[in-house]
Short mmCIF file of C-alpha atoms in Angstrom, two decimals:
data_model
loop_
_atom_site.label_atom_id
_atom_site.label_comp_id
_atom_site.label_asym_id
_atom_site.label_seq_id
_atom_site.Cartn_x
_atom_site.Cartn_y
_atom_site.Cartn_z
CA MET A 1 106.25 136.75 111.94
CA LEU A 2 109.69 136.64 113.57
CA PRO A 3 111.46 133.29 113.52
CA ILE A 4 111.40 131.62 116.93
CA ARG A 5 115.19 131.70 117.13
CA LEU A 6 115.22 135.43 116.63
CA ALA A 7 112.36 135.96 119.12
CA CYS A 8 114.15 134.03 121.84
CA TYR A 9 117.27 136.12 121.28
CA GLY A 10 115.22 139.28 121.85
CA LEU A 11 113.89 138.08 125.20
CA ARG A 12 117.32 137.11 126.43
CA SER A 13 118.73 140.49 125.50
CA VAL A 14 116.16 142.58 127.40
CA ALA A 15 118.06 142.44 130.68
CA ALA A 16 121.31 143.44 129.01
CA ASN A 17 119.97 146.24 126.83
CA CYS A 18 116.29 147.21 126.96
CA LYS A 19 116.76 149.61 124.07
CA ARG A 20 117.28 146.68 121.68
CA ILE A 21 113.62 145.60 121.76
CA ASN A 22 110.40 147.63 121.71
CA ILE A 23 106.89 147.02 122.97
CA GLY A 24 105.65 146.08 119.49
CA ALA A 25 108.26 143.35 119.20
CA LEU A 26 107.38 141.98 122.65
CA SER A 27 103.71 141.90 121.64
CA GLN A 28 104.56 139.87 118.54
CA ILE A 29 106.70 137.48 120.57
CA SER A 30 103.80 137.01 122.97
CA ARG A 31 101.47 136.19 120.11
CA GLU A 32 103.93 133.61 118.78
CA PHE A 33 103.83 131.72 122.06
CA SER A 34 100.06 132.02 122.44
CA SER A 35 98.14 128.75 122.75
CA ASP A 36 95.96 129.93 119.86
CA GLU A 37 98.82 129.62 117.37
CA ARG A 38 100.17 126.45 115.74
CA PRO A 39 102.48 124.31 117.88
CA GLN A 40 106.12 125.19 117.37
CA PHE A 41 107.63 121.85 118.37
CA PRO A 42 110.50 120.98 116.03
CA GLY A 43 110.00 117.89 113.90
CA SER A 44 106.22 117.99 113.38
CA ARG A 45 103.55 119.84 111.42
CA SER A 46 100.51 119.95 113.67
CA GLN A 47 97.51 121.86 114.94
CA TRP A 48 96.41 122.07 118.58
CA THR A 49 93.45 119.94 119.69
CA GLU A 50 91.52 119.62 122.90
CA LYS A 51 90.11 116.20 121.99
CA LEU A 52 91.72 113.13 123.50
CA GLU A 53 91.82 110.95 120.40
CA PHE A 54 94.25 108.31 119.22
CA ILE A 55 94.94 107.78 115.54
CA ARG A 56 93.11 104.62 114.45
CA PRO A 57 94.74 103.07 111.36
CA ASP A 58 91.68 100.91 110.69
CA LEU A 59 89.57 104.00 109.99
CA TYR A 60 91.67 105.15 107.04
CA ASP A 61 91.33 103.93 103.48
CA GLY A 62 94.48 102.39 102.06
CA ILE A 63 96.68 104.22 99.59
CA PRO A 64 95.18 103.63 96.11
CA VAL A 65 96.88 101.40 93.53
CA TYR A 66 97.79 103.24 90.33
CA ARG A 67 97.12 101.31 87.12
CA VAL A 68 96.99 101.93 83.37
CA MET A 69 95.51 98.67 82.08
CA ASP A 70 92.80 96.43 83.46
CA ARG A 71 93.38 92.69 83.82
CA LYS A 72 92.47 92.13 80.16
CA GLY A 73 95.10 94.54 78.88
CA LYS A 74 92.72 97.37 78.05
CA VAL A 75 93.94 100.90 78.75
CA ILE A 76 91.43 102.49 81.14
CA ASP A 77 92.37 106.17 80.75
CA PRO A 78 93.99 106.95 77.36
CA SER A 79 95.86 109.88 78.90
CA GLN A 80 97.84 107.41 81.01
CA ASP A 81 98.97 105.28 78.08
CA PRO A 82 102.74 105.88 77.82
CA GLN A 83 102.43 105.61 74.03
CA LEU A 84 105.48 103.41 73.72
CA SER A 85 106.51 102.34 70.24
CA GLN A 86 105.61 98.94 68.85
CA GLU A 87 109.28 98.02 68.84
CA MET A 88 109.72 98.85 72.52
CA VAL A 89 106.54 97.07 73.65
CA ILE A 90 107.55 93.93 71.75
CA LYS A 91 110.99 94.12 73.35
CA MET A 92 109.30 94.31 76.76
CA TYR A 93 107.20 91.27 75.98
CA LYS A 94 110.10 89.23 74.63
CA CYS A 95 112.23 90.12 77.64
CA MET A 96 109.49 89.06 80.07
CA THR A 97 108.84 85.78 78.28
CA GLN A 98 112.53 84.99 77.86
CA LEU A 99 113.02 85.52 81.58
CA ASN A 100 110.12 83.15 82.18
CA THR A 101 111.64 80.51 79.90
CA MET A 102 115.08 80.83 81.49
CA ASP A 103 113.49 80.43 84.92
CA ARG A 104 111.81 77.16 83.96
CA ILE A 105 114.98 75.62 82.56
CA LEU A 106 117.28 76.69 85.39
CA TYR A 107 114.76 75.69 88.03
CA GLU A 108 114.56 72.21 86.56
CA SER A 109 118.34 72.03 86.24
CA GLN A 110 118.63 72.60 89.98
CA ARG A 111 116.09 69.87 90.63
CA GLN A 112 118.28 67.59 88.53
CA GLY A 113 121.34 68.47 90.61
CA ARG A 114 123.10 70.37 87.84
CA ILE A 115 123.29 73.67 89.74
CA SER A 116 123.11 74.19 93.49
CA PHE A 117 120.38 76.82 93.86
CA TYR A 118 117.93 78.97 91.95
CA MET A 119 115.21 81.58 92.41
CA THR A 120 112.47 82.14 89.84
CA ASN A 121 110.78 85.42 88.95
CA TYR A 122 107.34 84.03 88.04
CA GLY A 123 104.62 86.66 88.32
CA GLU A 124 106.96 89.58 88.91
CA GLU A 125 108.22 90.11 85.38
CA GLY A 126 106.24 93.34 85.00
CA THR A 127 108.01 94.98 87.94
CA HIS A 128 111.41 94.22 86.42
CA ILE A 129 110.86 95.27 82.84
CA GLY A 130 108.55 98.22 83.47
CA SER A 131 111.00 99.83 85.91
CA ALA A 132 114.19 99.01 84.00
CA ALA A 133 112.78 100.44 80.76
CA ALA A 134 112.09 103.78 82.46
CA LEU A 135 115.62 104.24 83.77
CA ASP A 136 118.69 105.63 82.09
CA PRO A 137 121.09 102.72 81.36
CA LYS A 138 123.74 104.63 83.31
CA ASP A 139 121.60 104.83 86.47
CA LEU A 140 123.04 102.59 89.17
CA ILE A 141 120.94 99.63 90.31
CA PHE A 142 121.12 97.89 93.68
CA GLY A 143 119.08 94.71 93.52
CA GLN A 144 117.95 92.31 96.19
CA TYR A 145 117.95 88.95 94.39
CA ARG A 146 114.76 88.70 92.34
CA GLU A 147 115.47 91.35 89.70
CA ALA A 148 117.09 89.31 86.91
CA GLY A 149 114.75 90.97 84.39
CA THR A 150 116.32 94.38 84.96
CA LEU A 151 119.70 92.97 83.98
CA MET A 152 118.22 91.17 80.99
CA TRP A 153 116.68 94.44 79.81
CA ARG A 154 120.06 96.15 80.01
CA GLY A 155 121.76 93.51 77.91
CA PHE A 156 123.03 90.83 80.30
CA THR A 157 123.21 87.86 77.96
CA LEU A 158 121.82 84.37 78.42
CA ASP A 159 125.41 83.11 78.43
CA GLN A 160 126.24 85.45 81.31
CA PHE A 161 123.21 84.29 83.30
CA MET A 162 124.07 80.64 82.71
CA ASN A 163 127.78 81.06 83.43
CA GLN A 164 127.00 82.72 86.74
CA CYS A 165 124.53 80.03 87.83
CA TYR A 166 127.02 77.30 86.90
CA GLY A 167 129.94 79.19 88.46
CA ASN A 168 132.19 78.22 85.58
CA MET A 169 135.44 79.79 84.35
CA GLU A 170 133.47 82.38 82.31
CA ASP A 171 131.52 83.58 85.34
CA GLY A 172 132.37 87.20 86.10
CA GLY A 173 132.37 86.36 89.81
CA LYS A 174 134.80 83.43 89.29
CA GLY A 175 132.37 81.01 90.91
CA LYS A 176 132.60 82.70 94.31
CA GLN A 177 128.92 83.63 94.54
CA MET A 178 125.76 81.58 94.89
CA PRO A 179 123.67 81.21 91.73
CA VAL A 180 121.42 84.21 90.88
CA HIS A 181 123.83 86.57 92.65
CA TYR A 182 124.43 88.51 89.45
CA GLY A 183 126.41 91.68 88.98
CA SER A 184 127.75 93.75 86.11
CA LYS A 185 129.96 96.80 86.29
CA ASP A 186 129.45 97.42 82.58
CA LEU A 187 125.66 97.49 83.04
CA ASN A 188 125.76 99.51 86.29
CA PHE A 189 124.27 96.71 88.36
CA VAL A 190 125.86 96.17 91.78
CA THR A 191 126.49 92.50 92.59
CA ILE A 192 123.76 90.85 94.65
CA SER A 193 124.44 90.19 98.33
CA SER A 194 122.58 87.44 100.21
CA PRO A 195 121.86 89.22 103.53
CA LEU A 196 118.58 91.14 103.40
CA GLY A 197 118.66 94.91 103.32
CA THR A 198 122.39 95.51 103.02
CA GLN A 199 121.91 97.11 99.61
CA MET A 200 119.60 99.82 100.93
CA PRO A 201 121.99 102.04 102.94
CA GLN A 202 124.63 101.40 100.28
CA ALA A 203 122.24 102.75 97.65
CA VAL A 204 121.74 105.90 99.70
CA GLY A 205 125.49 106.42 99.93
CA ALA A 206 125.82 106.01 96.18
CA ALA A 207 122.95 108.44 95.58
CA TYR A 208 124.52 111.00 97.90
CA SER A 209 127.73 110.68 95.91
CA TYR A 210 125.78 111.23 92.69
CA LYS A 211 124.18 114.30 94.22
CA ARG A 212 127.57 115.79 95.04
CA ALA A 213 128.91 114.90 91.60
CA GLN A 214 125.87 116.47 89.89
CA ASN A 215 126.12 113.83 87.16
CA GLY A 216 122.44 113.83 86.20
CA LEU A 217 121.95 110.21 87.26
CA CYS A 218 119.97 108.54 90.01
CA VAL A 219 120.11 105.27 91.94
CA MET A 220 117.47 102.55 91.89
CA CYS A 221 117.20 100.29 94.93
CA TYR A 222 114.98 97.20 94.83
CA PHE A 223 113.77 95.39 97.93
CA GLY A 224 110.92 93.19 99.08
CA GLU A 225 108.27 93.87 101.70
CA GLY A 226 110.00 91.40 104.01
CA THR A 227 113.22 93.38 103.80
CA SER A 228 111.35 96.45 105.03
CA SER A 229 111.34 94.85 108.49
CA GLU A 230 115.13 95.04 108.63
CA GLY A 231 116.83 97.86 110.49
CA ASP A 232 118.83 98.72 107.38
CA ALA A 233 115.58 99.64 105.63
CA HIS A 234 114.70 102.24 108.26
CA ALA A 235 118.20 103.68 108.27
CA ALA A 236 118.26 103.91 104.47
CA LEU A 237 114.84 105.54 104.10
CA ASN A 238 115.53 108.06 106.84
CA PHE A 239 119.01 108.96 105.63
CA SER A 240 117.85 109.36 102.03
CA ALA A 241 115.11 111.78 103.08
CA THR A 242 117.22 113.88 105.44
CA LEU A 243 120.13 114.04 103.00
CA ASP A 244 117.88 114.71 99.97
CA CYS A 245 119.34 111.90 97.86
CA PRO A 246 118.29 111.13 94.25
CA VAL A 247 117.32 107.52 94.92
CA ILE A 248 114.23 105.50 94.00
CA PHE A 249 113.26 102.81 96.48
CA PHE A 250 111.30 100.16 94.60
CA CYS A 251 109.48 97.71 96.86
CA ARG A 252 108.28 94.48 95.25
CA ASN A 253 105.41 93.57 97.56
CA ASN A 254 104.71 90.04 96.33
CA GLY A 255 102.66 88.93 99.32
CA TYR A 256 105.18 86.64 100.97
CA ALA A 257 108.56 86.98 102.69
CA ILE A 258 109.56 83.37 102.04
CA SER A 259 106.78 81.68 104.07
CA THR A 260 105.64 84.74 106.03
CA PRO A 261 102.53 86.33 104.49
CA SER A 262 102.30 90.11 104.43
CA LYS A 263 99.49 90.07 107.01
CA GLU A 264 102.02 88.72 109.50
CA GLN A 265 104.84 90.95 108.26
CA TYR A 266 103.21 94.28 109.19
CA ARG A 267 99.96 95.77 110.49
CA GLY A 268 100.00 99.08 108.64
CA ASP A 269 98.96 99.97 105.09
CA GLY A 270 101.73 98.14 103.29
CA ILE A 271 105.08 99.74 102.65
CA ALA A 272 103.80 102.84 100.85
CA GLY A 273 102.11 103.90 104.09
CA ARG A 274 105.55 104.50 105.59
CA GLY A 275 106.73 106.89 102.89
CA PRO A 276 104.98 110.06 104.11
CA ALA A 277 106.29 109.39 107.63
CA TYR A 278 109.81 109.64 106.25
CA GLY A 279 108.91 112.75 104.26
CA MET A 280 109.15 110.96 100.93
CA LEU A 281 107.03 111.21 97.80
CA THR A 282 105.26 107.86 97.56
CA ILE A 283 103.12 105.93 95.12
CA ARG A 284 101.58 102.47 95.06
CA VAL A 285 101.27 100.81 91.66
CA ASP A 286 99.92 97.64 90.12
CA GLY A 287 103.10 95.64 89.67
CA ASN A 288 101.38 93.35 87.17
CA ASP A 289 100.75 96.32 84.88
CA VAL A 290 104.03 96.95 83.07
CA PHE A 291 102.84 100.36 81.82
CA ALA A 292 101.86 101.53 85.30
CA VAL A 293 105.28 100.51 86.57
CA TYR A 294 106.94 102.27 83.64
CA ASN A 295 105.00 105.52 84.19
CA ALA A 296 105.60 105.54 87.94
CA THR A 297 109.33 104.88 87.59
CA ALA A 298 109.77 107.48 84.85
CA LYS A 299 108.03 110.10 86.99
CA ALA A 300 109.94 109.06 90.10
CA ARG A 301 113.23 109.45 88.25
CA GLN A 302 112.20 112.91 87.05
CA VAL A 303 111.33 113.97 90.60
CA ALA A 304 114.47 112.45 92.10
CA LEU A 305 116.70 114.40 89.74
CA ASN A 306 114.78 117.67 89.37
CA GLU A 307 113.90 118.04 93.04
CA MET A 308 116.88 116.08 94.38
CA ARG A 309 114.87 113.92 96.76
CA PRO A 310 114.07 110.22 97.28
CA VAL A 311 110.90 108.55 96.02
CA LEU A 312 109.25 105.36 97.27
CA ILE A 313 107.38 103.05 94.88
CA GLU A 314 105.44 100.07 96.19
CA ALA A 315 104.63 97.65 93.38
CA MET A 316 101.83 95.28 94.35
CA THR A 317 102.38 91.90 92.72
CA TYR A 318 102.36 88.18 93.51
CA ARG A 319 105.14 85.61 93.72
CA ILE A 320 103.75 82.71 91.70
CA GLY A 321 106.80 80.49 92.15
CA HIS A 322 108.35 79.10 95.30
CA HIS A 323 110.62 81.50 97.15
CA SER A 324 113.59 79.49 95.96
CA THR A 325 114.58 75.89 95.28
CA SER A 326 114.99 75.57 99.06
CA ASP A 327 111.30 76.33 99.59
CA ASP A 328 108.03 74.43 99.16
CA SER A 329 105.28 77.04 99.13
CA THR A 330 102.51 74.42 99.19
CA ALA A 331 103.20 74.18 102.90
CA TYR A 332 101.85 77.67 103.56
CA ARG A 333 99.52 78.60 100.67
CA SER A 334 96.95 76.80 98.56
CA VAL A 335 97.36 75.68 94.97
CA ASP A 336 94.10 77.46 94.13
CA GLU A 337 95.53 80.76 95.34
CA VAL A 338 98.56 80.43 93.10
CA ARG A 339 96.43 79.30 90.16
CA TYR A 340 94.25 82.40 90.46
CA TRP A 341 97.20 84.77 90.00
CA ASP A 342 98.76 82.66 87.28
CA GLU A 343 95.58 82.48 85.22
CA ARG A 344 93.71 85.69 86.05
CA ASP A 345 96.26 88.40 86.76
CA HIS A 346 99.59 87.61 85.10
CA PRO A 347 101.72 90.52 83.80
CA ILE A 348 102.75 88.62 80.65
CA SER A 349 99.21 87.74 79.57
CA ARG A 350 98.07 91.29 80.25
CA LEU A 351 100.74 92.77 78.00
CA ARG A 352 100.05 90.13 75.35
CA ASN A 353 96.38 91.13 75.31
CA TYR A 354 97.39 94.76 74.85
CA MET A 355 99.59 93.82 71.90
CA LEU A 356 96.84 91.71 70.36
CA SER A 357 94.41 94.61 70.57
CA LYS A 358 96.93 96.80 68.74
CA GLY A 359 97.50 94.20 66.04
CA TRP A 360 101.19 94.00 66.99
CA TRP A 361 101.19 90.30 67.88
CA GLY A 362 99.45 87.12 66.87
CA ASP A 363 99.45 83.34 67.13
CA VAL A 364 102.09 82.92 64.45
CA GLN A 365 104.53 85.32 66.13
CA GLU A 366 103.82 83.70 69.50
CA LYS A 367 104.60 80.21 68.24
CA GLU A 368 107.76 81.29 66.44
CA TRP A 369 109.02 83.30 69.42
CA LYS A 370 108.41 80.50 71.92
CA GLU A 371 110.40 78.06 69.81
CA ASP A 372 113.22 80.53 69.18
CA CYS A 373 113.34 81.64 72.80
CA LYS A 374 113.57 78.10 74.13
CA ARG A 375 116.28 77.28 71.59
CA GLN A 376 118.35 80.30 72.67
CA VAL A 377 118.06 79.43 76.35
CA MET A 378 118.88 75.75 75.84
CA THR A 379 121.89 76.59 73.68
CA ALA A 380 123.32 78.91 76.32
CA PHE A 381 122.52 76.33 78.99
CA ALA A 382 124.44 73.61 77.13
CA ARG A 383 127.46 75.86 76.57
CA ALA A 384 127.68 76.84 80.23
CA GLU A 385 127.39 73.29 81.48
CA LYS A 386 130.35 72.12 79.41
CA LYS A 387 132.76 74.78 80.62
CA LEU A 388 135.32 74.06 83.33
CA LYS A 389 135.15 75.52 86.79
CA PRO A 390 137.63 78.31 87.64
CA ASN A 391 141.09 77.33 88.83
CA TRP A 392 140.68 76.25 92.44
CA LYS A 393 143.46 78.65 93.46
CA GLU A 394 141.04 81.51 92.76
CA ILE A 395 139.57 81.00 96.25
CA PHE A 396 142.65 82.75 97.63
CA THR A 397 142.46 85.78 95.35
CA ASP A 398 140.53 89.06 95.15
CA VAL A 399 140.17 89.72 98.87
CA TYR A 400 143.38 91.73 98.93
CA HIS A 401 144.91 93.75 96.11
CA GLU A 402 148.24 92.16 96.96
CA MET A 403 148.17 88.76 98.62
CA PRO A 404 149.51 89.09 102.19
CA SER A 405 151.99 86.62 103.64
CA HIS A 406 149.49 84.61 105.70
CA ILE A 407 147.26 84.01 102.66
CA THR A 408 150.31 83.09 100.59
CA GLU A 409 151.23 80.53 103.23
CA GLN A 410 147.70 79.08 103.19
CA LEU A 411 147.84 78.80 99.39
CA LYS A 412 151.15 76.94 99.64
CA GLN A 413 149.71 74.52 102.19
CA MET A 414 146.69 73.90 100.00
CA GLU A 415 148.85 73.23 96.97
CA GLU A 416 150.80 70.64 98.91
CA HIS A 417 147.59 69.06 100.22
CA VAL A 418 145.96 68.83 96.77
CA GLN A 419 149.12 67.40 95.25
CA LYS A 420 149.34 64.75 97.98
CA TYR A 421 145.67 63.74 97.77
CA ALA A 422 145.00 64.50 94.12
CA GLU A 423 143.02 61.30 93.60
CA HIS A 424 140.35 62.61 95.99
CA TYR A 425 139.71 65.83 94.08
CA PRO A 426 138.00 66.19 90.64
CA LEU A 427 140.80 68.36 89.30
CA LYS A 428 139.87 67.57 85.70
CA ASN A 429 136.74 69.70 86.17
CA PHE A 430 138.77 72.81 87.02
CA SER A 431 140.68 75.13 84.75
CA LYS A 432 144.46 75.07 85.03
CA ASP A 433 144.78 78.71 83.97
#
């Protein structure tokens, strides 16, 4: 069959030179435009129909949720077991539980007024560790703000977490960011930004750059189901598909966008339902099953690099904790609802059950690890709290490579002001370096 473009050229040329097209070609052109053939409208893949019917989303089953283990940690289909080593599985478990312990201590420290803000990761540990473990450490990560476990997996130390939350002189961001806004150039983790969705189009740009560089790496972009309502999400998903970028979009669908439940956030079949509309390979996984997350991410990375195209993963999970220390979730959900997920479908307990069934873990190891883990976290916590804040003059730096004259003038004015009213400022808490 002739391409439509070529067929149209033939029709236009008949008046100018009839010898350039024969009766057979005209017959084929006629067949191409016959109502019996498939529609040729650009931008769709359709068949003709004479039935006046609207698509009814309520008549379609939802996209299935891929899992490896049941809620008791038993592998359902042995062929889906990633067959990870004992050493790696134990590392996963320790990372998830250490994150949990760090969350409890830092959350309480905010309640005591020792840090200004915090966000826990309770219930979502499986999405962090399962996905991070399946990536290459050199792959670039764009997080939203609830992906501390991915950094912990890559080697971000407890001291670095604590220093950032305290904003002390050892904080890589020099105290200029809110707590939990982590970042690490060494670990290929782009610094967190508070506004929702800004990381998504940036991730696409980075992935497009990787594609041009042919460096064998991909980009991972995390976001929540609430962020999917932002315009940046649409722009990012569409650009990534049309530009064939090696990026994995990882949606943590934890049921709530702060206080807005998912049933009020969208009417369609979650976030995965949007993937095919963008022309993206899509999968929905059990986010509380660390092995399912691992398998899905490993496969997504393989596809993104081998086929040079984006992949969408929707990890179904549940946010057990409050959205942040600024939120009281008891105002919009019941305690019984939270208790169900904490006791019946927690990613940590599921992995622990798997390890117990393998004989890789036991009560003795659990007791020893809990004590050691808490000691490590508390030690790092104490060190960070004792350190001075960065020199206050740092607020004038790092915006420009070379400080312009108007900023220099502002710094001079501030120096004079602080010197004049020194008794009103806790200068002893700030570094002089």
